[in-house]
Short mmCIF file of C-alpha atoms and ligand atoms in Angstrom, two decimals:
data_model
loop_
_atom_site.label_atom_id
_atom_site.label_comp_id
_atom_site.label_asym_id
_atom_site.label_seq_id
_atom_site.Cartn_x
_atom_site.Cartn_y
_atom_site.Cartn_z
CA UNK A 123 -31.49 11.82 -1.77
CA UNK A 124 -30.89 8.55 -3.53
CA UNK A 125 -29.65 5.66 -1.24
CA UNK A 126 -27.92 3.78 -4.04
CA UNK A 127 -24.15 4.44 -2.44
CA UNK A 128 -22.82 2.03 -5.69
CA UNK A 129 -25.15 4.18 -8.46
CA UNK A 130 -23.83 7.29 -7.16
CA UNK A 131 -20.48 6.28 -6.58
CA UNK A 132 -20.48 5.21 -10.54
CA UNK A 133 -22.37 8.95 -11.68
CA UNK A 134 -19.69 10.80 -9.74
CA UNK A 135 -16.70 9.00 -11.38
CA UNK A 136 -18.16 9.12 -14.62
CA UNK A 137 -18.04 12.86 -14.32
CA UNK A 138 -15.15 13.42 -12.57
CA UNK A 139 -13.45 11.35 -15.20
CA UNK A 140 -14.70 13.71 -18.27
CA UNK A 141 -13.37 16.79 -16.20
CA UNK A 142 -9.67 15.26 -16.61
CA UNK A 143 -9.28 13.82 -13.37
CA UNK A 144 -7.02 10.29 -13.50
CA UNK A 145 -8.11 8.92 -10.01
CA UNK A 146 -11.19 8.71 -8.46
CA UNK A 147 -11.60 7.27 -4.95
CA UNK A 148 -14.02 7.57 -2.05
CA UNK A 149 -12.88 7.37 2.15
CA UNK A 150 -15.14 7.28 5.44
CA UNK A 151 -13.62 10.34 6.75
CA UNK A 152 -12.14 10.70 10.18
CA UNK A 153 -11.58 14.62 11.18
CA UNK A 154 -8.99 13.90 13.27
CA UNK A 155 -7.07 10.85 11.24
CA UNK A 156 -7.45 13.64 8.55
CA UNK A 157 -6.10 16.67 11.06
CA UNK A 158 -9.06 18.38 10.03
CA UNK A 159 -9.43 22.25 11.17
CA UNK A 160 -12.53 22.57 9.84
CA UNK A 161 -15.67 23.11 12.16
CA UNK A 162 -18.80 20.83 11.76
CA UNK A 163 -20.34 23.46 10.09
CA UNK A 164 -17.37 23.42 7.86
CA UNK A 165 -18.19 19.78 7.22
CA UNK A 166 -16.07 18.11 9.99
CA UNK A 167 -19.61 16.35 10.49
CA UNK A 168 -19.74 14.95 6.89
CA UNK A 169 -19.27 10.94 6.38
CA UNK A 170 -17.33 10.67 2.91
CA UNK A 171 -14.42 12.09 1.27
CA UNK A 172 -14.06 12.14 -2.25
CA UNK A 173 -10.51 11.55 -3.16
CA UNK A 174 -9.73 12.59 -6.49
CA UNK A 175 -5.82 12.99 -8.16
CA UNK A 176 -4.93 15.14 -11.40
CA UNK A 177 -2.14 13.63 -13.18
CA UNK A 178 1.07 16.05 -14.39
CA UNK A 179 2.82 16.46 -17.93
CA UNK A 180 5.74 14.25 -17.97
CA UNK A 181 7.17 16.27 -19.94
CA UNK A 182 7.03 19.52 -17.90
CA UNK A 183 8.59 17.13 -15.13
CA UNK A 184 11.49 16.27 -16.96
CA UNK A 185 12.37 20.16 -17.26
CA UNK A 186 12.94 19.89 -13.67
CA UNK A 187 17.16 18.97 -12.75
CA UNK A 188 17.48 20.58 -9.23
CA UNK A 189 15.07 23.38 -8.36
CA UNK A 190 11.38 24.17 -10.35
CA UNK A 191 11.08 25.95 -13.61
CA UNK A 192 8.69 28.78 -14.86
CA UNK A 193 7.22 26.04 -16.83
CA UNK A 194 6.47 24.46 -13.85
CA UNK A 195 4.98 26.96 -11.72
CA UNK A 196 2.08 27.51 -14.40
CA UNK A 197 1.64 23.67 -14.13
CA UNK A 198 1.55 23.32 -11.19
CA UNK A 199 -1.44 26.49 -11.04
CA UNK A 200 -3.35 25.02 -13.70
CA UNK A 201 -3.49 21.64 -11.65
CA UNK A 202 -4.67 23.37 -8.86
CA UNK A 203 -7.61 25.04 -11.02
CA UNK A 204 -8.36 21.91 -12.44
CA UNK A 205 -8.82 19.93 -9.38
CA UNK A 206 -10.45 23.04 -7.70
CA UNK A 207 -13.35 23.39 -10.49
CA UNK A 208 -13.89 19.74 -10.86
CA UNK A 209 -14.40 19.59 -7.17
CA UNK A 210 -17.09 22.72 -7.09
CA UNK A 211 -18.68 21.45 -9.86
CA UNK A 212 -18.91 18.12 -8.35
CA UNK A 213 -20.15 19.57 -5.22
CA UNK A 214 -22.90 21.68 -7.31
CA UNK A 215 -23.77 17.98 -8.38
CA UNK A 216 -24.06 16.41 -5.39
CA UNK A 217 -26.37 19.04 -4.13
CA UNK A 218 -28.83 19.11 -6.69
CA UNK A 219 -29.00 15.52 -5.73
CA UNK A 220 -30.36 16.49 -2.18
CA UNK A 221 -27.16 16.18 -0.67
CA UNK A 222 -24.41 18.24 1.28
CA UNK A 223 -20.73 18.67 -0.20
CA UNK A 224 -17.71 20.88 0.71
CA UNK A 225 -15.11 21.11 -1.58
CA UNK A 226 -11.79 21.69 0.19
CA UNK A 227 -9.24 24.10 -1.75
CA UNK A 228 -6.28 21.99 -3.50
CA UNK A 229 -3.53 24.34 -1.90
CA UNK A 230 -4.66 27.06 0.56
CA UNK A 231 -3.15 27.52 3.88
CA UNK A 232 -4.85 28.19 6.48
CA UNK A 233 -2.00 28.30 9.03
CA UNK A 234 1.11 29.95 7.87
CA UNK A 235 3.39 29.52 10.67
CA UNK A 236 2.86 25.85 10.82
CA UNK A 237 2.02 24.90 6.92
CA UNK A 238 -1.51 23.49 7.78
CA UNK A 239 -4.76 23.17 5.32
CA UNK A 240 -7.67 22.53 6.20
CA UNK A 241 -7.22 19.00 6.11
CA UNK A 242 -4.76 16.45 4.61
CA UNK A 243 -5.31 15.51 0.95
CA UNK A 244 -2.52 12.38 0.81
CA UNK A 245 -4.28 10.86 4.03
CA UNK A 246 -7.67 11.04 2.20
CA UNK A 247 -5.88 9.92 -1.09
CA UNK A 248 -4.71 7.06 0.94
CA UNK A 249 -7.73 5.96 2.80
CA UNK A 250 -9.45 6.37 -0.89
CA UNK A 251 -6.35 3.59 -2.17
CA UNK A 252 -4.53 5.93 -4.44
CA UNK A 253 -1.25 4.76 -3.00
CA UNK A 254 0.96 5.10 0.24
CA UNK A 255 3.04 7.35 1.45
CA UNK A 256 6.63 7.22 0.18
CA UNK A 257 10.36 8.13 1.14
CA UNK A 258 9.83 11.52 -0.45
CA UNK A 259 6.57 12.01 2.12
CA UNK A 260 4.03 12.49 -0.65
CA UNK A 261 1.31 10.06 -1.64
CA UNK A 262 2.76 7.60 -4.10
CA UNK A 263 0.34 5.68 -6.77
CA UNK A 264 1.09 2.51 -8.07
CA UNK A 265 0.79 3.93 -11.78
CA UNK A 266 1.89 7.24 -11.77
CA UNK A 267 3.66 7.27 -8.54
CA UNK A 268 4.27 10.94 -6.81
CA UNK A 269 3.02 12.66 -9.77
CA UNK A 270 -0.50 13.38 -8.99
CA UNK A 271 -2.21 16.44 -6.98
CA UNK A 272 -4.93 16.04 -4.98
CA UNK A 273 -8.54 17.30 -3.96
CA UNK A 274 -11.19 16.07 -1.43
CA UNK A 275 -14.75 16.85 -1.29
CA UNK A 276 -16.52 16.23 1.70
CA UNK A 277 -20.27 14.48 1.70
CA UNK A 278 -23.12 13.10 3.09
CA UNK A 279 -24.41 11.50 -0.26
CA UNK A 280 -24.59 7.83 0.75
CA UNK A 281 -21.39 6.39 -1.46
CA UNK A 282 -19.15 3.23 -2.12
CA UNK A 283 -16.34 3.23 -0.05
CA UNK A 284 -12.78 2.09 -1.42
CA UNK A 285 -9.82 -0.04 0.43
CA UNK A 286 -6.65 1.38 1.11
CA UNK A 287 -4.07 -0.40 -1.10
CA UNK A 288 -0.84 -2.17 -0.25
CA UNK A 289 2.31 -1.34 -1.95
CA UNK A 290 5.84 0.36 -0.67
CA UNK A 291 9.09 1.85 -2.07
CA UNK A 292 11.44 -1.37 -1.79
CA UNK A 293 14.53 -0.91 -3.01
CA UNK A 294 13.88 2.36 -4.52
CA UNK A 295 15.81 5.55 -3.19
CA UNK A 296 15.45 8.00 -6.06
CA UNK A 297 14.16 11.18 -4.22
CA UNK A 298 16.32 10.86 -1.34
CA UNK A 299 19.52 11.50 -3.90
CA UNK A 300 18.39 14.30 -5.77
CA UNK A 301 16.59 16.25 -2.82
CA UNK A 302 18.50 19.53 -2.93
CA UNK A 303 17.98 20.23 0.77
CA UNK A 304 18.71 16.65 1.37
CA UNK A 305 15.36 16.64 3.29
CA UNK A 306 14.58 13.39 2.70
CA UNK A 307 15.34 9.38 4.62
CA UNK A 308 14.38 6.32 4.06
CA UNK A 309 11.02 6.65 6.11
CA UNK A 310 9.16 9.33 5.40
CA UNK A 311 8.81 10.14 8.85
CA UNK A 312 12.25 11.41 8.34
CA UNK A 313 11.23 14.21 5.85
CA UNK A 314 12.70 17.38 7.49
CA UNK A 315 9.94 20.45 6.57
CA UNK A 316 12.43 22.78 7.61
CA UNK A 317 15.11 22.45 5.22
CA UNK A 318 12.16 21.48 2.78
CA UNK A 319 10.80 24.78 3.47
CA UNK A 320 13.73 27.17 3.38
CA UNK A 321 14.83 25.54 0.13
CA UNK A 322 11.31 26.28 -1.18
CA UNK A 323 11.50 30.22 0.25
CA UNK A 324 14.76 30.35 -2.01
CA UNK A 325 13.14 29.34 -5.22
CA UNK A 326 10.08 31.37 -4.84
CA UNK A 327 12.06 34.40 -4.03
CA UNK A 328 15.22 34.08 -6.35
CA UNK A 329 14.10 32.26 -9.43
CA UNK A 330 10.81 33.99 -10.14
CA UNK A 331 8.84 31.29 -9.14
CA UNK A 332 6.71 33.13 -6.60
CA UNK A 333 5.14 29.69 -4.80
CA UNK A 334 6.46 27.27 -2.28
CA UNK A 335 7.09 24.60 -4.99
CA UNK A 336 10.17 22.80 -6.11
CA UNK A 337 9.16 19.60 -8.21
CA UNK A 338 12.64 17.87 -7.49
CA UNK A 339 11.37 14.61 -5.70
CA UNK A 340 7.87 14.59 -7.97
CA UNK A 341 10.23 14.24 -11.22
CA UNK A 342 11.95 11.41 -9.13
CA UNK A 343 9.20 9.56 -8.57
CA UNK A 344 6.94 8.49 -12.16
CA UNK A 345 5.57 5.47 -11.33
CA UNK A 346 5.01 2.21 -13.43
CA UNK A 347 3.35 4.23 -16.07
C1 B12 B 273 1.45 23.23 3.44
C2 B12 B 273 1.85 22.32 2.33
C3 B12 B 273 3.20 22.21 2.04
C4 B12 B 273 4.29 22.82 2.94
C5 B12 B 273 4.53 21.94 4.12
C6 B12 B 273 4.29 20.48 3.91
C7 B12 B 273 4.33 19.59 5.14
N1 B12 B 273 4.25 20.08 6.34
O1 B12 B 273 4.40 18.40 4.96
C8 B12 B 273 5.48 22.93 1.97
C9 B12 B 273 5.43 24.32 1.35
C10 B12 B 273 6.86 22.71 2.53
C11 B12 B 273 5.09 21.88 0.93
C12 B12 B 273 5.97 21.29 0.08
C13 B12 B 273 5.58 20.43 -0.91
N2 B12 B 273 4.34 20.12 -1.31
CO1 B12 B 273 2.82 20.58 -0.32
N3 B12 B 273 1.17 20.92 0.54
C14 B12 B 273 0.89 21.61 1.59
C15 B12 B 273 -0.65 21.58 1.80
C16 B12 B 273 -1.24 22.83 1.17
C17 B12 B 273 -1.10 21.44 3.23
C18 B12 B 273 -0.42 20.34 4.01
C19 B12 B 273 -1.04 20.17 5.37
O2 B12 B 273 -1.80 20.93 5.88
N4 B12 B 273 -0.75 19.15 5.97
C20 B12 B 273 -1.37 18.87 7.27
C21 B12 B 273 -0.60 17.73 7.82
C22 B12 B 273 -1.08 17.34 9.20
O3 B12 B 273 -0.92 16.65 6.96
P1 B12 B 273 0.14 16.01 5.98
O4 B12 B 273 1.29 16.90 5.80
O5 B12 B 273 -0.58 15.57 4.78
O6 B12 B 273 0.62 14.84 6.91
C23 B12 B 273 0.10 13.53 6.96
C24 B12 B 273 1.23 12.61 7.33
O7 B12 B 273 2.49 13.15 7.03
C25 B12 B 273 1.03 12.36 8.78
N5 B12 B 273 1.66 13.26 9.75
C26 B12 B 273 1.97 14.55 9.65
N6 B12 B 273 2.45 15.00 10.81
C27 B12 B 273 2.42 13.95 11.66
C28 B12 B 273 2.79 13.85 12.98
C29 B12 B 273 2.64 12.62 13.63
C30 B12 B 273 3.02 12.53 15.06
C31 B12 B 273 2.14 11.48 12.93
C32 B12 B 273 1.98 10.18 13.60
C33 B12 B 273 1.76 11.63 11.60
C34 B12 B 273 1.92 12.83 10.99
O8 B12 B 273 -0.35 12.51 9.00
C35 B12 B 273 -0.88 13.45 8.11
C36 B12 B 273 -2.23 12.97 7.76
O9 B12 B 273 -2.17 11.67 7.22
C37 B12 B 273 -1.03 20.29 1.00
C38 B12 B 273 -2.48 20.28 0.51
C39 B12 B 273 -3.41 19.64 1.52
N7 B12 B 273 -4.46 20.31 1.89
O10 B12 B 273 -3.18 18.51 1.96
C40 B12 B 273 0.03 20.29 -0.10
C41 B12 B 273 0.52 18.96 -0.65
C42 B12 B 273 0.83 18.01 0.49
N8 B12 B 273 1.81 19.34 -1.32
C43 B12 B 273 2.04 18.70 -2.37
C44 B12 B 273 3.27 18.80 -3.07
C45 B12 B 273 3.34 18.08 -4.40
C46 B12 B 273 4.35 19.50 -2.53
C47 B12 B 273 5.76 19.69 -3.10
C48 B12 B 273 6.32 18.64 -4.04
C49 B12 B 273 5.91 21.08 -3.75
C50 B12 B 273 5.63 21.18 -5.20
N9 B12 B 273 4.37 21.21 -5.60
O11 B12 B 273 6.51 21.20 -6.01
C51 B12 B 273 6.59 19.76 -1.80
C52 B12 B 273 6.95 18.37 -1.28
C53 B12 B 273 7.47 18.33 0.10
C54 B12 B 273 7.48 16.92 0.64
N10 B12 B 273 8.42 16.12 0.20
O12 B12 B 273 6.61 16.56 1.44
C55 B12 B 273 0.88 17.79 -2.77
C56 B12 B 273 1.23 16.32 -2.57
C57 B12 B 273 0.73 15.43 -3.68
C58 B12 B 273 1.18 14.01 -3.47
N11 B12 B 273 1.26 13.26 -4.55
O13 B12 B 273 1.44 13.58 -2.37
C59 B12 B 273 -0.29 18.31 -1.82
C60 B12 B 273 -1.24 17.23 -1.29
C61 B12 B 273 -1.08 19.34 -2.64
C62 B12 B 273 -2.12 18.74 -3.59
N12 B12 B 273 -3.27 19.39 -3.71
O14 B12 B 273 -1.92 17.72 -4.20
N13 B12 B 273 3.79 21.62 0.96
S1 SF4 B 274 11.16 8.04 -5.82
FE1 SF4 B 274 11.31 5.90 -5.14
S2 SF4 B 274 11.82 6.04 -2.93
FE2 SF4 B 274 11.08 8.05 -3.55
S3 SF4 B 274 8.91 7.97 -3.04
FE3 SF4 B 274 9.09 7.39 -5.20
S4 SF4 B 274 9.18 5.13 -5.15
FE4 SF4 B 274 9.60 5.88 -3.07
S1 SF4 B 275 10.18 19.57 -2.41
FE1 SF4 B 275 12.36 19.79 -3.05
S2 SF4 B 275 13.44 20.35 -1.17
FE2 SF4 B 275 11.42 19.56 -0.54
S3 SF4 B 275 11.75 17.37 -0.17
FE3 SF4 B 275 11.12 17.53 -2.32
S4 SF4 B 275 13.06 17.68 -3.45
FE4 SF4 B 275 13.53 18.12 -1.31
#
């Protein structure tokens, strides 16, 4: 296994970068900062986590008034497949290097009654300085602000590790006035799931949409650009 933390670091973006991924970060990972559930075979016992963010159609966005469209919903599966693939294919990478990697899913549940993943994408994102956590409680990038998904891969391949960056809403309120569910505050501590998540059982049930998803507060929230 190569020591060279900045040469790998470097190889791993460059690839990640010609899958279609927009941000590429990297995070000493803490299970429990993270809320892991995984086990340490599972890679709770892993050192790194790869941060990396897919950025969404603008223009599929701006379909979006107050709940998500068909249009949408394929989006929003496509960006899971593309983050998904680029991460197995990154871990395939990393362990013909010599390495261990475990790709954690972009969107699968692993407790239902509670919402839970395996671990928390926007606190790796984070850690990995893709942004901070806004008003609308998702991970908010200085560029293309809330609309971004997520993927971590977990490692032991010796890597660069990134800073957190500073940045916050200011005087910006956006997704708190078009929430449907008015779920949202001005600290994202406020973010009520529950109303979130009934909201989001209506769509998928009533408008064909067939996920948990409702875009609302991600069209709010482009970014600088
Ligand atoms: C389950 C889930 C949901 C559930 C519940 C979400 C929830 N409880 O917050 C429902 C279905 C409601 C949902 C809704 C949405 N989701 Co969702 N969801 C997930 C999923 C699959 C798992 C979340 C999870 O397990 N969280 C575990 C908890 C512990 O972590 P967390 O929620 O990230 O919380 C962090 C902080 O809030 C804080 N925290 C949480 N609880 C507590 C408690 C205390 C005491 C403290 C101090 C801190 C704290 O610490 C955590 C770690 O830093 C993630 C993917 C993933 N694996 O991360 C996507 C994810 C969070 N969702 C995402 C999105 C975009 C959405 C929606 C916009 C739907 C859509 N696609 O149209 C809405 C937005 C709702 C909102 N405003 O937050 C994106 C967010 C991208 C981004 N830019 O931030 C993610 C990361 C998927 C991805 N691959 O990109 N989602
Ligand atoms: S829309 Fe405005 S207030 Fe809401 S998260 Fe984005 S920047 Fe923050
Ligand atoms: S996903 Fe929809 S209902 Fe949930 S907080 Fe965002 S805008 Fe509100």
């Amino acid at each position: 296994m190569k020591a060279d933390s900045e040469g790998n670091y470097k190889e791993l973006k460059a690839f990640a970068l010609k899958q279609g991924i927009a941000l590429f970060g990297v995070a000493k990972f803490d299970p429990e900062e993270a809320r892991s559930l995984l086990s340490d075979r599972e890679g709770n016992d892993l050192p790194f986590a790869i941060s990396m963010g897919v950025r969404l159609s603008r223009t599929v966005l701006e379909g979006i008034v107050d709940r998500p469209t068909l249009l949408y919903q394929w989006h929003y599966r496509q960006a899971n497949y593309l983050l998904d693939r680029t991460a197995f294919l990154l871990s395939l990478q990393i362990q013909d290097k010599g390495a261990r990697a475990m790709p954690i899913p972009a969107s699968q549940i692993v407790d239902w009654k509670c919402q839970r993943a395996h671990l928390s994408h926007k606190h790796v994102a984070r850690l990995a300085g893709h942004g901070w956590i806004g008003r609308n409680n998702l991970l908010v990038n200085p560029r293309f602000g809330a609309q971004v998904r997520y993927v971590t891969v977990l490692t032991d391949l010796p890597l660069k590790v990134d800073e957190p960056v500073e940045g916050d809403c200011g005087d910006c309120r956006a997704c708190v006035e078009v929430c449907p569910a008015e779920a949202l505050g001005s600290m994202p501590e406020e973010y009520d799931f529950h109303r979130c998540f009934e909201n989001l059982k209506t769509f998928a049930r009533e408008h064909r949409i067939g996920h948990y998803i409702c875009g609302v507060c991600v069209r709010a929230c482009p970014g600088k650009g």
